[in-house]
mmCIF file of C-alpha atoms in Angstrom:
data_model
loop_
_atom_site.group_PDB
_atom_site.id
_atom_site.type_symbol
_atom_site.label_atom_id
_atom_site.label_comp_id
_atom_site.label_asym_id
_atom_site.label_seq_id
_atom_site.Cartn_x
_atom_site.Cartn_y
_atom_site.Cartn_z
ATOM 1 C CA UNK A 1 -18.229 -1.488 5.083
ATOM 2 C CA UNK A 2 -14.579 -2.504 4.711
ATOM 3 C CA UNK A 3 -11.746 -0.061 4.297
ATOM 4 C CA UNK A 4 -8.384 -0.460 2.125
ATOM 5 C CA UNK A 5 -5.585 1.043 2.964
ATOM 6 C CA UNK A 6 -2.805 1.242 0.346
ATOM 7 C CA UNK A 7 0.451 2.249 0.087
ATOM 8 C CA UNK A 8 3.612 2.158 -3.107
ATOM 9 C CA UNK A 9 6.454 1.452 -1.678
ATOM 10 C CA UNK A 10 9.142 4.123 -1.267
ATOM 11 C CA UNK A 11 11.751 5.234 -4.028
ATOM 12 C CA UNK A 12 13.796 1.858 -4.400
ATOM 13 C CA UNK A 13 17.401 2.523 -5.984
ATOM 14 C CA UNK A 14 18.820 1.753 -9.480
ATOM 15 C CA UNK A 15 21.986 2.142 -8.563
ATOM 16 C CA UNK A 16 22.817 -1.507 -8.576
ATOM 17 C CA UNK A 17 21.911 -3.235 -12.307
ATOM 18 C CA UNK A 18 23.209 -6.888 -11.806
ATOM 19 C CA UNK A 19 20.191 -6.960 -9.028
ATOM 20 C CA UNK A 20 16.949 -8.531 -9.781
ATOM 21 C CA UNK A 21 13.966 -6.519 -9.599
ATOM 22 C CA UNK A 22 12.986 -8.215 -6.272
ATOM 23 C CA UNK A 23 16.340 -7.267 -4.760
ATOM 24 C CA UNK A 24 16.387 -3.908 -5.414
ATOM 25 C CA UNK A 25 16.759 -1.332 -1.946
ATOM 26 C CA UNK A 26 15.131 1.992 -1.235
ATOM 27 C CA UNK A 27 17.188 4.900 -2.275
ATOM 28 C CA UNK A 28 17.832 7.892 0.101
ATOM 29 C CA UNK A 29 14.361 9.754 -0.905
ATOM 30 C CA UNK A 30 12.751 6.462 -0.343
ATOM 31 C CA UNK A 31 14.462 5.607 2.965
ATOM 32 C CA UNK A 32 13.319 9.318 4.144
ATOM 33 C CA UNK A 33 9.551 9.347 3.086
ATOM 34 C CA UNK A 34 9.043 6.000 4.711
ATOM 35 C CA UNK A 35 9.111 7.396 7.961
ATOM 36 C CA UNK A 36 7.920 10.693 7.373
ATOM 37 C CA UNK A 37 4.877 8.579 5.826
ATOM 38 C CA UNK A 38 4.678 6.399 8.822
ATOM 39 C CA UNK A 39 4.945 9.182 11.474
ATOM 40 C CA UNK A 40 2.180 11.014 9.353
ATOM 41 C CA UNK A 41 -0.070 8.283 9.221
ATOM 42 C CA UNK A 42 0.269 7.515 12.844
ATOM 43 C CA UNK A 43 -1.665 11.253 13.438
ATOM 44 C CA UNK A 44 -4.708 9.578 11.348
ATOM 45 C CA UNK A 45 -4.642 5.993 11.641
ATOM 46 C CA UNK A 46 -4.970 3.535 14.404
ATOM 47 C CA UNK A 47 -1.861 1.173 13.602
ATOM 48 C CA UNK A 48 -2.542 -2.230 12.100
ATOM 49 C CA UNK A 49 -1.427 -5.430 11.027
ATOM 50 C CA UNK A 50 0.288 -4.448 7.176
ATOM 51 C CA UNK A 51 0.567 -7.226 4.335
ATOM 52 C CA UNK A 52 3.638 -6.427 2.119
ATOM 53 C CA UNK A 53 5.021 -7.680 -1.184
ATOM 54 C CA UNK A 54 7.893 -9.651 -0.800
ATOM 55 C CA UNK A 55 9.729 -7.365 -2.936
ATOM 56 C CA UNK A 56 12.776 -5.762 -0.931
ATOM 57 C CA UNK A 57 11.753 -2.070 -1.422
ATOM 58 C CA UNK A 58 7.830 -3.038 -0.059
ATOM 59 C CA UNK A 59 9.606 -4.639 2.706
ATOM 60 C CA UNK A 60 12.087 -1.941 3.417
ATOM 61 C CA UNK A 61 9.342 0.262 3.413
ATOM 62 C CA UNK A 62 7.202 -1.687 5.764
ATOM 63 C CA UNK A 63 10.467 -1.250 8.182
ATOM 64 C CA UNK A 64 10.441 2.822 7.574
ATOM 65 C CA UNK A 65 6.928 2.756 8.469
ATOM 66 C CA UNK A 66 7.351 1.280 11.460
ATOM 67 C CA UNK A 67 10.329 3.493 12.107
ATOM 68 C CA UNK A 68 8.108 6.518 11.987
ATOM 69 C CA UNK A 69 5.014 4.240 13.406
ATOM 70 C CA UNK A 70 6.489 2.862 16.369
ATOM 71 C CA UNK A 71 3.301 1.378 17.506
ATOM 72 C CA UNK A 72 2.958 -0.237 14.100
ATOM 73 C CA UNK A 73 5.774 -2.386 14.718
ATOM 74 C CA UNK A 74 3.871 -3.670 17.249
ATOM 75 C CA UNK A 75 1.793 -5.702 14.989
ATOM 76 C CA UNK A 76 2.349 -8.684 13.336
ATOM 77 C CA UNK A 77 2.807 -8.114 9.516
ATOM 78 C CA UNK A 78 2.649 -10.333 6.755
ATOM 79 C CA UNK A 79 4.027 -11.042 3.331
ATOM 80 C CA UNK A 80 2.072 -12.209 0.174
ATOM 81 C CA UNK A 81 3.387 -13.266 -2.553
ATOM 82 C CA UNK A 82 0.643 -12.332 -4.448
ATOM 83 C CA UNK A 83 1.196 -8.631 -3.455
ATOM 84 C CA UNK A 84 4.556 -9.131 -6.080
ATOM 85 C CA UNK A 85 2.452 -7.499 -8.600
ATOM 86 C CA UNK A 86 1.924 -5.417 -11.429
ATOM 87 C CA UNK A 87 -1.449 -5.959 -12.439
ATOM 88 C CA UNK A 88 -4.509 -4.980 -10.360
ATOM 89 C CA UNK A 89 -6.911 -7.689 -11.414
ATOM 90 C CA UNK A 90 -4.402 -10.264 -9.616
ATOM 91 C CA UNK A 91 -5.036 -7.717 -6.793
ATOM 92 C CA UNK A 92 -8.408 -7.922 -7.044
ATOM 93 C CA UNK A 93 -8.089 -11.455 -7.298
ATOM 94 C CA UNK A 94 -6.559 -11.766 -3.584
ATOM 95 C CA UNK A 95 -8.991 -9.252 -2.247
ATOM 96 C CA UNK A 96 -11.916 -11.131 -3.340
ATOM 97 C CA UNK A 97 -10.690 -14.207 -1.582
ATOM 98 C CA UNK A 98 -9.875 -12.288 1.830
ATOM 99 C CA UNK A 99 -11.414 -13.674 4.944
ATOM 100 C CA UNK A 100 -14.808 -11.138 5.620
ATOM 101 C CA UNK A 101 -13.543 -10.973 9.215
ATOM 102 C CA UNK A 102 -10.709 -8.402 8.537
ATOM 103 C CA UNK A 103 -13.156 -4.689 8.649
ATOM 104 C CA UNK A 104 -10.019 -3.438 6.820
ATOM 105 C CA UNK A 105 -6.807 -4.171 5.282
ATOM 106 C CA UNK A 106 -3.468 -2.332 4.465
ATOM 107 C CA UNK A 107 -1.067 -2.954 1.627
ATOM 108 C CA UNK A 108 1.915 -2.354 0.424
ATOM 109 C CA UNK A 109 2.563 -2.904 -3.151
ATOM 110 C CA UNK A 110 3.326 -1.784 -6.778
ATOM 111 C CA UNK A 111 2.659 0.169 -9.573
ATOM 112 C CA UNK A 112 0.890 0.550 -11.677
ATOM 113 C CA UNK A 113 -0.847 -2.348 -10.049
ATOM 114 C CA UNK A 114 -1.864 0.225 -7.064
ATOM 115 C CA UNK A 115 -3.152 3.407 -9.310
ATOM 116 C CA UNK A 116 -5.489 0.973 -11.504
ATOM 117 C CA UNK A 117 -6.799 -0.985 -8.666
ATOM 118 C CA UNK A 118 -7.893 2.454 -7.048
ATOM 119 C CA UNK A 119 -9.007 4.002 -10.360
ATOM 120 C CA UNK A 120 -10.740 0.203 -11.119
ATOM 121 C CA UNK A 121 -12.572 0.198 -7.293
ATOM 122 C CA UNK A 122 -13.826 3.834 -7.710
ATOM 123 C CA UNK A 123 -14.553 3.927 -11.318
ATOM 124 C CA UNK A 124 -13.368 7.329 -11.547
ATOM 125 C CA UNK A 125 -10.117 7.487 -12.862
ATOM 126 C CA UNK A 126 -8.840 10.271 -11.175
ATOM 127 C CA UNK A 127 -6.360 9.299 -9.627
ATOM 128 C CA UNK A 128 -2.901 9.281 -12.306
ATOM 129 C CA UNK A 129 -0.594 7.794 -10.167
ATOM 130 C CA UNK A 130 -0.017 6.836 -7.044
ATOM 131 C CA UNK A 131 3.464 8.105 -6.466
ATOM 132 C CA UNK A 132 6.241 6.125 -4.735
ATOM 133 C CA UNK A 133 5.474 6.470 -0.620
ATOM 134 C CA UNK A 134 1.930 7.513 -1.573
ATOM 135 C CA UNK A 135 -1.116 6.359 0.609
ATOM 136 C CA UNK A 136 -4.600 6.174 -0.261
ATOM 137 C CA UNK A 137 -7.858 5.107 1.740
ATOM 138 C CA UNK A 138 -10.676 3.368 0.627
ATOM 139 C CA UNK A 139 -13.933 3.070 1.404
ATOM 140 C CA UNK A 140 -16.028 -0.274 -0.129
ATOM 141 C CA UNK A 141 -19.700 -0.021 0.442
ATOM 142 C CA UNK A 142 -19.708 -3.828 1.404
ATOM 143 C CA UNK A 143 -19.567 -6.399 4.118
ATOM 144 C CA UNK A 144 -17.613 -9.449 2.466
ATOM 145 C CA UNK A 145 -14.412 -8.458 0.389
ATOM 146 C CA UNK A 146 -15.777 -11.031 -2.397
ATOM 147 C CA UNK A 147 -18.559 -8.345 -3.050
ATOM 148 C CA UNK A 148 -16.112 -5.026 -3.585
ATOM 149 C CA UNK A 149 -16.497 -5.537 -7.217
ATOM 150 C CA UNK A 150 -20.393 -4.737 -6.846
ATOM 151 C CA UNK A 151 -20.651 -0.993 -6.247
ATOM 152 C CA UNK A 152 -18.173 1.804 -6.860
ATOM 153 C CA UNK A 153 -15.443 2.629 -3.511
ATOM 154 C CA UNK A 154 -14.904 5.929 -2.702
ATOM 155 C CA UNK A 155 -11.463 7.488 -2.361
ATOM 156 C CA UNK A 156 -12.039 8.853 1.145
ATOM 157 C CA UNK A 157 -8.199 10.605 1.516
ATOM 158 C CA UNK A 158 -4.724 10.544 -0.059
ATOM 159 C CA UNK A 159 -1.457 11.142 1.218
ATOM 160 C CA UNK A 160 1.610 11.847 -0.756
ATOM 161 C CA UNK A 161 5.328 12.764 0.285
ATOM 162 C CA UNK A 162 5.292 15.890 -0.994
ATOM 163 C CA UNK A 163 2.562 17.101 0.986
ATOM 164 C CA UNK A 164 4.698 16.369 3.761
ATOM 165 C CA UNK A 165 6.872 18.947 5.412
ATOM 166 C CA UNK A 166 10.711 18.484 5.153
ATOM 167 C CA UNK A 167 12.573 18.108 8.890
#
């Protein structure tokens, strides 16, 4: 079995129009949830190494998660290019060609990119979208990540910000 663990990035900020899409920062929602998401997260999950989009908002949100996480920053992280995406088949195109020793992995990326890979894996469809901050786990009935495509995942739990409680 492997296990995907996914995550939007946080609210990024639109204050600033001459920046490029890459560029743009979390706003305040986003650089709240981060940490609430990481700190609620941390009750569930053993931390792990994350691989984030090179967009500034993914990366600013790999830092909040890590901020309420602290044993996540302990990790070494990594950034894909690849993960500066919109469209979930170029997802699935970097899962498939993931090394099979990695049991799990843990993104942080884009919509809608995020919400069709997850409604693509589990051939569902119920999931509308993953909001900004929002986490979902996977479960892929597989041992090699070139295989995922071969039987449906199954959405085994979901975490949004506003199931969180406010401090």
């Amino acid at each position: 079995m492997k296990t995907l663990h996914l995550m939007r990035h946080a609210k990024s900020s639109w204050n600033n129009p001459g920046l490029s899409d890459r560029e743009r920062p979390l706003n305040e929602r986003g650089r709240r949830d981060a940490p609430r998401m990481g700190a609620a997260l941390a009750r569930r999950l053993a931390p792990m190494p994350v691989v984030a989009s090179p967009a500034r908002r993914a990366q600013l949100t790999l830092e909040g998660l890590c901020a309420g996480w602290p044993a996540l920053a302990d990790f070494r992280h990594r950034t894909e290019e690849e993960l500066y995406t919109f469209d979930a088949d170029q997802l699935v195109g970097w899962l498939l060609a993931q090394s099979d020793d990695q049991a799990f992995l843990f993104l942080v990326g884009h919509n809608p990119a995020l919400t069709d890979l997850v409604n693509g894996l589990t051939r569902v469809h119920g999931l509308a979208n993953l909001p900004t901050a929002g986490y979902v786990e996977l479960t892929l009935p597989c041992t090699r990540w070139r295989d995922i495509l071969q039987a449906p995942a199954v959405l085994e739990y979901s975490l949004f910000p506003k199931q969180l409680p406010l401090d």
